[in-house]
CSV table of N, CA, C and O in Angstrom, one decimal:
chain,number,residue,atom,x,y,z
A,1,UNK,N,0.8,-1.2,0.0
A,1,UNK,CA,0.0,0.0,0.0
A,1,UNK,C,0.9,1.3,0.0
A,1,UNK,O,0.5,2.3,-0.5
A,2,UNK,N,2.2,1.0,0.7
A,2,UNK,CA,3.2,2.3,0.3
A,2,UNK,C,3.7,2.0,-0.6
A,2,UNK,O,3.4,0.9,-1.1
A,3,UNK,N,4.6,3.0,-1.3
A,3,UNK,CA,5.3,3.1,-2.3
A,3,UNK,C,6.9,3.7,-2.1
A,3,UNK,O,7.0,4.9,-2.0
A,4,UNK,N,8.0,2.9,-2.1
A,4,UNK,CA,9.2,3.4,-1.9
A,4,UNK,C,9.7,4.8,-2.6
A,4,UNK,O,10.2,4.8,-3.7
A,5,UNK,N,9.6,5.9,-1.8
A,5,UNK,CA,9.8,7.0,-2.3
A,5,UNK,C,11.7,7.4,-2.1
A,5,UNK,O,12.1,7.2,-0.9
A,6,UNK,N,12.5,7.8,-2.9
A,6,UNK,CA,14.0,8.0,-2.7
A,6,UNK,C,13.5,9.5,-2.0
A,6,UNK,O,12.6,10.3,-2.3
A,7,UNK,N,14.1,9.7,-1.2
A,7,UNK,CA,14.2,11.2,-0.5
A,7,UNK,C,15.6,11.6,-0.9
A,7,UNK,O,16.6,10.9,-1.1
A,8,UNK,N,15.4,13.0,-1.2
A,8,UNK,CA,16.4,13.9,-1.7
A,8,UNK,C,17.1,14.4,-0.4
A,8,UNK,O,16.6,14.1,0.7
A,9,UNK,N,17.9,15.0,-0.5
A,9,UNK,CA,18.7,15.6,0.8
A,9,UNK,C,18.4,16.5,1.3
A,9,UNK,O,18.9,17.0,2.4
A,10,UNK,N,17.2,17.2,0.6
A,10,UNK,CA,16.2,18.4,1.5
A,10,UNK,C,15.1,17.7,1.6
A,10,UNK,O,14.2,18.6,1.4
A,11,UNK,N,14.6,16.4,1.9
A,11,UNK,CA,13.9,16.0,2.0
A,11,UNK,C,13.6,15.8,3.9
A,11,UNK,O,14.5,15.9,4.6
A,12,UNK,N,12.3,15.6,4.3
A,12,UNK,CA,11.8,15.6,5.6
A,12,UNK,C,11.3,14.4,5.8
A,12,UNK,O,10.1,14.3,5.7
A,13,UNK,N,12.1,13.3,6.1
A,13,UNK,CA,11.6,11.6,5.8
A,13,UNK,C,10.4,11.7,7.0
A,13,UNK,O,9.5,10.8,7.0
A,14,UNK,N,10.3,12.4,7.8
A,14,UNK,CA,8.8,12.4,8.8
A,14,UNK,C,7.8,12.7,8.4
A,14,UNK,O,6.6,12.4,8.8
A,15,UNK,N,8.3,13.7,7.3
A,15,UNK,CA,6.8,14.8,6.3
A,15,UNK,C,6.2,13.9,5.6
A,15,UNK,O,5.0,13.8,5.4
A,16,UNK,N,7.6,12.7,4.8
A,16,UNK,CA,6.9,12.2,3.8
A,16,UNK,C,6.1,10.8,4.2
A,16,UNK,O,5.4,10.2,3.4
A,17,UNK,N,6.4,10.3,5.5
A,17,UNK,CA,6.1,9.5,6.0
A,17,UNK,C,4.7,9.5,6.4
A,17,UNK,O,3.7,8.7,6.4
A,18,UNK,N,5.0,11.1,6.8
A,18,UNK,CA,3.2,11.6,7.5
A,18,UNK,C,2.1,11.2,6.2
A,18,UNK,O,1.1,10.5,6.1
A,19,UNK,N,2.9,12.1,5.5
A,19,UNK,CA,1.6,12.0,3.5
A,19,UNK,C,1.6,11.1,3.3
A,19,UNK,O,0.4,10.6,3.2
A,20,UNK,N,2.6,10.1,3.2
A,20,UNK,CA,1.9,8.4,2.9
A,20,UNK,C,0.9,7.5,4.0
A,20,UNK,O,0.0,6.8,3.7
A,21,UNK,N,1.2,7.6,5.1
A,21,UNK,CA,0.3,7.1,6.0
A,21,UNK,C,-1.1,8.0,5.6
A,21,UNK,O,-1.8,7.5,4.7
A,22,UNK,N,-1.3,8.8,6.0
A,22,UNK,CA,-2.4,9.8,5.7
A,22,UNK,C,-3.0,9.3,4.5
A,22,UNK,O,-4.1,8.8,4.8
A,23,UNK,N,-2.7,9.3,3.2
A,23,UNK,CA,-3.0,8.8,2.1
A,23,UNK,C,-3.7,7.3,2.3
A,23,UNK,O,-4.7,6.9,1.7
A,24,UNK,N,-3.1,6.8,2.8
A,24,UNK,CA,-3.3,4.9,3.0
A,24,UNK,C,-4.4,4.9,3.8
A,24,UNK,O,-5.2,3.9,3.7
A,25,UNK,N,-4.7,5.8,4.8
A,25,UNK,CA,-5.9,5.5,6.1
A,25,UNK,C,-7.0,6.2,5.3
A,25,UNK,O,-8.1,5.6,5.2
A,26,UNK,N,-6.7,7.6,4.5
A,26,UNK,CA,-7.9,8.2,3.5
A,26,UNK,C,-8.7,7.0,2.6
A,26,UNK,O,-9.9,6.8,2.4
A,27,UNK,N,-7.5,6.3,2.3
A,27,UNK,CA,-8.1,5.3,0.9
A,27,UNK,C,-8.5,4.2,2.2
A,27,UNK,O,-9.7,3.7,2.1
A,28,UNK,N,-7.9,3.8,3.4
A,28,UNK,CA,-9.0,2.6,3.9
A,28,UNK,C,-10.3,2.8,4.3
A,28,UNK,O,-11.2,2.0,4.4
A,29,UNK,N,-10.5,4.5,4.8
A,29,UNK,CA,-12.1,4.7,5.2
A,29,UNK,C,-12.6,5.1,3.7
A,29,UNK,O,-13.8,4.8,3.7
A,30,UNK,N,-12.3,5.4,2.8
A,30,UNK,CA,-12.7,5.7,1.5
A,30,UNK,C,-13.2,4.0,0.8
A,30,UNK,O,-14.3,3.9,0.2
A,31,UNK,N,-12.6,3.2,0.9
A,31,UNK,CA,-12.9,1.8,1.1
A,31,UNK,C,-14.3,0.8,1.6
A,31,UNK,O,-14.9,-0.2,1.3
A,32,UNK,N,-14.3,1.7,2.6
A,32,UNK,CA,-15.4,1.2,4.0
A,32,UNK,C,-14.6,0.1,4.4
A,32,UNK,O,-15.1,-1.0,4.2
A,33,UNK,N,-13.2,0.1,4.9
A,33,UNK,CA,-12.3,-0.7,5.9
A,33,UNK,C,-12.1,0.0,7.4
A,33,UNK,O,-11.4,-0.4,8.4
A,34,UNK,N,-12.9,1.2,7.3
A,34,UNK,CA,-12.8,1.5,8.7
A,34,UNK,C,-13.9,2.4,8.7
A,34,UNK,O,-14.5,2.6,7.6
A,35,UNK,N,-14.3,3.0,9.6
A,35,UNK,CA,-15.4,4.1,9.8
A,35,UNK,C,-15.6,4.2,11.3
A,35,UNK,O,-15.5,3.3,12.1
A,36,UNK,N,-15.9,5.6,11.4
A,36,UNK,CA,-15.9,6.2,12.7
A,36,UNK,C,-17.0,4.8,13.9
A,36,UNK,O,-18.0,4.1,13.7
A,37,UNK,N,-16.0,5.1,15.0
A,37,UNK,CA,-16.4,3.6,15.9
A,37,UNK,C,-15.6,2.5,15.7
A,37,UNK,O,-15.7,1.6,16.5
A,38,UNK,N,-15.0,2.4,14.8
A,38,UNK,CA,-13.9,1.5,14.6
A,38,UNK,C,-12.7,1.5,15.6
A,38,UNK,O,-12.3,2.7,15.8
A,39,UNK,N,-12.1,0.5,16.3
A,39,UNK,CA,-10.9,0.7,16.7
A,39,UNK,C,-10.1,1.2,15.9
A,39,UNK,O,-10.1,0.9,14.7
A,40,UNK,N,-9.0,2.2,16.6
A,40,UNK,CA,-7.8,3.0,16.0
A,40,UNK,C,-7.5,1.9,15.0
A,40,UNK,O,-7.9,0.8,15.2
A,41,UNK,N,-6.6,2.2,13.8
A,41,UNK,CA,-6.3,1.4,13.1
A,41,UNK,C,-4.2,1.6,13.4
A,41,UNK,O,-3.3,2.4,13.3
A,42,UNK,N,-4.3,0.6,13.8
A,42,UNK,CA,-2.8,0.0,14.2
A,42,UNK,C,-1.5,0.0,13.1
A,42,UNK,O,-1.2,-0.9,12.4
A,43,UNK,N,-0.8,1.2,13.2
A,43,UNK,CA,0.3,1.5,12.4
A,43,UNK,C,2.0,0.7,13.1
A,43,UNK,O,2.6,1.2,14.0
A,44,UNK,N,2.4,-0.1,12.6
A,44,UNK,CA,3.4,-1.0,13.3
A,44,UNK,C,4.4,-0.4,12.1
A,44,UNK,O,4.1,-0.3,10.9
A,45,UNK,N,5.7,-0.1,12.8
A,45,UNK,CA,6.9,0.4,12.1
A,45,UNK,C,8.0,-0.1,12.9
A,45,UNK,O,8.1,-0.2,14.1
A,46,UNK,N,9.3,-0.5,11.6
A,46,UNK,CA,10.1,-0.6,12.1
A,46,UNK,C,11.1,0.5,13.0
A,46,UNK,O,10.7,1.7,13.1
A,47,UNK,N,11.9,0.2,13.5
A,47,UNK,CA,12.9,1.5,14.4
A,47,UNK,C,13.7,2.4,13.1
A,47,UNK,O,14.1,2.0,12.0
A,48,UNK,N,13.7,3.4,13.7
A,48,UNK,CA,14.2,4.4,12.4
A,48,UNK,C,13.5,5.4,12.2
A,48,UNK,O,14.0,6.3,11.6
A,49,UNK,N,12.3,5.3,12.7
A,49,UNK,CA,10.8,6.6,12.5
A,49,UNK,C,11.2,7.0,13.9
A,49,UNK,O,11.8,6.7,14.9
A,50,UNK,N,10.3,8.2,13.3
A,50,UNK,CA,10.6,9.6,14.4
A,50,UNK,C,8.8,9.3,15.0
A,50,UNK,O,7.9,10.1,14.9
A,51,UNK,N,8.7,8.5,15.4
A,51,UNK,CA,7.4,8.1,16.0
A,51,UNK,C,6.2,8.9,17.2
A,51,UNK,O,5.0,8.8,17.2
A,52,UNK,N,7.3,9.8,18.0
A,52,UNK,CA,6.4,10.6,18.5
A,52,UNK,C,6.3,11.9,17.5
A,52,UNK,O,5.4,12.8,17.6
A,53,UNK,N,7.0,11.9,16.9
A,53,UNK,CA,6.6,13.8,15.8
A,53,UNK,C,5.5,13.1,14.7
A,53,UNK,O,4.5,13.8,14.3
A,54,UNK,N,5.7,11.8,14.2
A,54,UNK,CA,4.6,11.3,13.7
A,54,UNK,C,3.0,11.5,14.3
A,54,UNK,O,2.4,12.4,13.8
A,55,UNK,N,2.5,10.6,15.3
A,55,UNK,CA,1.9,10.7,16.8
A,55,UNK,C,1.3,11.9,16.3
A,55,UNK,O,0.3,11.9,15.7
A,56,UNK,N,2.1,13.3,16.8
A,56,UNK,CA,1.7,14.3,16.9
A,56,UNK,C,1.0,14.8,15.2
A,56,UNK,O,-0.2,14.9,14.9
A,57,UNK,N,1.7,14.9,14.6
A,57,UNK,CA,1.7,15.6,13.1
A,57,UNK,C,0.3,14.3,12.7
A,57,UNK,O,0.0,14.6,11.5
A,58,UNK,N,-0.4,13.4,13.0
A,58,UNK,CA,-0.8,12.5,12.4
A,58,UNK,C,-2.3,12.3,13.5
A,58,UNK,O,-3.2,11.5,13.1
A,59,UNK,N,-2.4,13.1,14.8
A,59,UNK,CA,-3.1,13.1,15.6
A,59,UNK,C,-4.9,13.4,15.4
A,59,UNK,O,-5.7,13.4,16.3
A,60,UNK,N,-5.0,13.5,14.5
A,60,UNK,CA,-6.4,14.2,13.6
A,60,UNK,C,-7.0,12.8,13.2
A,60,UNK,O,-8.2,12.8,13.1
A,61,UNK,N,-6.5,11.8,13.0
A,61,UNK,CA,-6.8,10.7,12.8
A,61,UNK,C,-6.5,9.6,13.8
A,61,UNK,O,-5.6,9.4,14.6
A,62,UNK,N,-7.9,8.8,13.3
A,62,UNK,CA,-7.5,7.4,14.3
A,62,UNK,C,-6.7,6.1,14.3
A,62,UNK,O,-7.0,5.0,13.9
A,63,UNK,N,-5.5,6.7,14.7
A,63,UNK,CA,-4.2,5.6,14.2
A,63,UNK,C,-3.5,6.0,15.5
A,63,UNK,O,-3.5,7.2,16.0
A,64,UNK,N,-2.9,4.6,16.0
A,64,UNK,CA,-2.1,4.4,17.3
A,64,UNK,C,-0.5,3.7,16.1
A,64,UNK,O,-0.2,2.8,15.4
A,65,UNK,N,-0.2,4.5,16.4
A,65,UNK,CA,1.2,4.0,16.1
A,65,UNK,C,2.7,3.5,17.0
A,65,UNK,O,3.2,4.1,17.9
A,66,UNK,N,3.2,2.5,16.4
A,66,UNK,CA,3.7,1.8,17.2
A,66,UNK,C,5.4,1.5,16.6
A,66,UNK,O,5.4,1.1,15.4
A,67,UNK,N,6.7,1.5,17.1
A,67,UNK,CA,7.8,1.2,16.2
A,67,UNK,C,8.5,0.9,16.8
A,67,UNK,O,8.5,1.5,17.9
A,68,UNK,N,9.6,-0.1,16.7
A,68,UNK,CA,10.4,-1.2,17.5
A,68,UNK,C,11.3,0.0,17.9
A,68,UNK,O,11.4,1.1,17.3
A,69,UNK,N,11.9,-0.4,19.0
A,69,UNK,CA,12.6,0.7,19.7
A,69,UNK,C,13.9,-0.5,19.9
A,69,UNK,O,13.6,-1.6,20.3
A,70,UNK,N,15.3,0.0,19.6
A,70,UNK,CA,16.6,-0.1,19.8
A,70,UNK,C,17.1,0.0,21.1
A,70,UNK,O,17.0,1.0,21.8
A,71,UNK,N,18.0,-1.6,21.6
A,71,UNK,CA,18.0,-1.0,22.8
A,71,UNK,C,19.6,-1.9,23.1
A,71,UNK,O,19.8,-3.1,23.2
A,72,UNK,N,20.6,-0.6,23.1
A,72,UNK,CA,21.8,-1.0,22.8
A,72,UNK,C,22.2,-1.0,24.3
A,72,UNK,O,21.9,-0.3,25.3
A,73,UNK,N,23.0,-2.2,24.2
A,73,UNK,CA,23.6,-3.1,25.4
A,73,UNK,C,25.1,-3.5,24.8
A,73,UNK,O,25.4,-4.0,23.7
A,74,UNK,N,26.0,-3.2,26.0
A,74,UNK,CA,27.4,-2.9,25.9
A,74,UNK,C,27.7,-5.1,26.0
A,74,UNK,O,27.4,-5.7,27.0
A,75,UNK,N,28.3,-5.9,25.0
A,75,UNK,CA,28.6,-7.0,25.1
A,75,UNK,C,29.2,-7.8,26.2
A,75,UNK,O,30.4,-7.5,26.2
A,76,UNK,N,29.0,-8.5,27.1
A,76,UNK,CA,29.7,-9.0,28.3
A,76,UNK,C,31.3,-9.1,28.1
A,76,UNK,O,31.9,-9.3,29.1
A,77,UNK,N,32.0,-8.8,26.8
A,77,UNK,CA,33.3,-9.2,27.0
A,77,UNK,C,33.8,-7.3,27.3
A,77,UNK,O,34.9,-6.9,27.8
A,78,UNK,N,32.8,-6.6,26.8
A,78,UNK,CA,33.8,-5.4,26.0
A,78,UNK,C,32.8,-4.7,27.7
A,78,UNK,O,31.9,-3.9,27.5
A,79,UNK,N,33.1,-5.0,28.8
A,79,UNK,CA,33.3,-4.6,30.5
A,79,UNK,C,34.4,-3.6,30.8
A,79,UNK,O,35.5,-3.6,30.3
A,80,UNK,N,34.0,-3.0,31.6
A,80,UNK,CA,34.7,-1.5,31.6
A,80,UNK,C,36.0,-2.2,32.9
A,80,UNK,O,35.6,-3.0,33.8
A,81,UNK,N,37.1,-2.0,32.8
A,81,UNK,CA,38.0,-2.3,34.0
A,81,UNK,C,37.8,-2.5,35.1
A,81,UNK,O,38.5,-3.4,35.7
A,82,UNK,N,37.0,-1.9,35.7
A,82,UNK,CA,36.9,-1.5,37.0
A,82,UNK,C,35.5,-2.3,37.2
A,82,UNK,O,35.2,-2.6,38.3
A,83,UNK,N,34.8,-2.6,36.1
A,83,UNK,CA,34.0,-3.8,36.6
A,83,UNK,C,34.8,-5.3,36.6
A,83,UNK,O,34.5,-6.0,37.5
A,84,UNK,N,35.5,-5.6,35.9
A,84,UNK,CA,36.5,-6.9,35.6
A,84,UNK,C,37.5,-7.1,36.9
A,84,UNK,O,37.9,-8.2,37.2
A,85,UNK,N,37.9,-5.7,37.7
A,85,UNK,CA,38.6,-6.1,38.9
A,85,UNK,C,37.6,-6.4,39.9
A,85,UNK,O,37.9,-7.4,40.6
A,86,UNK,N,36.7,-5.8,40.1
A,86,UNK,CA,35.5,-6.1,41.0
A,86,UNK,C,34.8,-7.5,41.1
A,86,UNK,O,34.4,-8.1,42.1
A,87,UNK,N,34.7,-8.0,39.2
A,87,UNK,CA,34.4,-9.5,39.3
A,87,UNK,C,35.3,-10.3,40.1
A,87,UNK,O,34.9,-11.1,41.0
A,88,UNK,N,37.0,-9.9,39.7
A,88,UNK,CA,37.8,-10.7,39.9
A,88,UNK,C,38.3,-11.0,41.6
A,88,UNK,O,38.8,-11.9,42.2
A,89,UNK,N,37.8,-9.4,42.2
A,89,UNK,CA,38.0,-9.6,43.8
A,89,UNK,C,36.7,-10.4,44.3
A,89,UNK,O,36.7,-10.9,45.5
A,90,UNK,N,35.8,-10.4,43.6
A,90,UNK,CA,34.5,-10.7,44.6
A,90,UNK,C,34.3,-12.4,44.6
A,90,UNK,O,33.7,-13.0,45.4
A,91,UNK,N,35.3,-13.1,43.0
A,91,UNK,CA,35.5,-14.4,42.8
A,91,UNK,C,36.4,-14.9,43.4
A,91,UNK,O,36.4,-16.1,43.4
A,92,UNK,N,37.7,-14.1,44.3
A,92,UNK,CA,38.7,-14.7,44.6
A,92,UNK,C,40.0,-14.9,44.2
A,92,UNK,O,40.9,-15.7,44.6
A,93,UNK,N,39.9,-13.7,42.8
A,93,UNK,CA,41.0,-14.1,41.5
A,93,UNK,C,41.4,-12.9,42.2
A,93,UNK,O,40.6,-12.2,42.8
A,94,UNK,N,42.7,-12.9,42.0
A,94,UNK,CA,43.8,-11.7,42.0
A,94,UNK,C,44.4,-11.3,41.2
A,94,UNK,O,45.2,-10.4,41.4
């Protein structure tokens, strides 16, 4: 139902994001796939969207939007020193 648009480097990938959703929920109540009384219609996005300026800019309509959120964690080996001497006194290693 979207269409892969290239954004130019003065492009607003939130703006264009906004107009294509917008467009897609017009044509589902244009359809009779939704109509007022209907549960929100459920927008699921990967991580990378600017999801609450979406939210906002997109608030006029009934859509709950939702987008995997990134959640970076430091690898058990790559331990800051001072946690590695703390393992090592609290195990008994010297």
């Amino acid at each position: 139902m979207l269409d892969a648009i290239r954004l130019g480097p003065a492009d607003d990938a939130t703006a264009v994001t906004a107009a294509q959703l917008r467009d897609v929920v017009t044509r589902l109540v244009r359809a009779g796939q939704w109509q007022p009384g209907d549960a929100d219609i459920l927008v699921v996005m990967d991580s990378g969207y600017d999801v609450t300026r979406l939210a906002y800019v997109l608030a006029d309509l009934s859509v709950e939007l939702t987008s995997k959120t990134l959640y970076w964690t430091r690898a058990p080996w790559a331990a800051r020193r001072s946690e590695m001497s703390l393992r090592r006194s609290s195990s008994g290693m010297s």
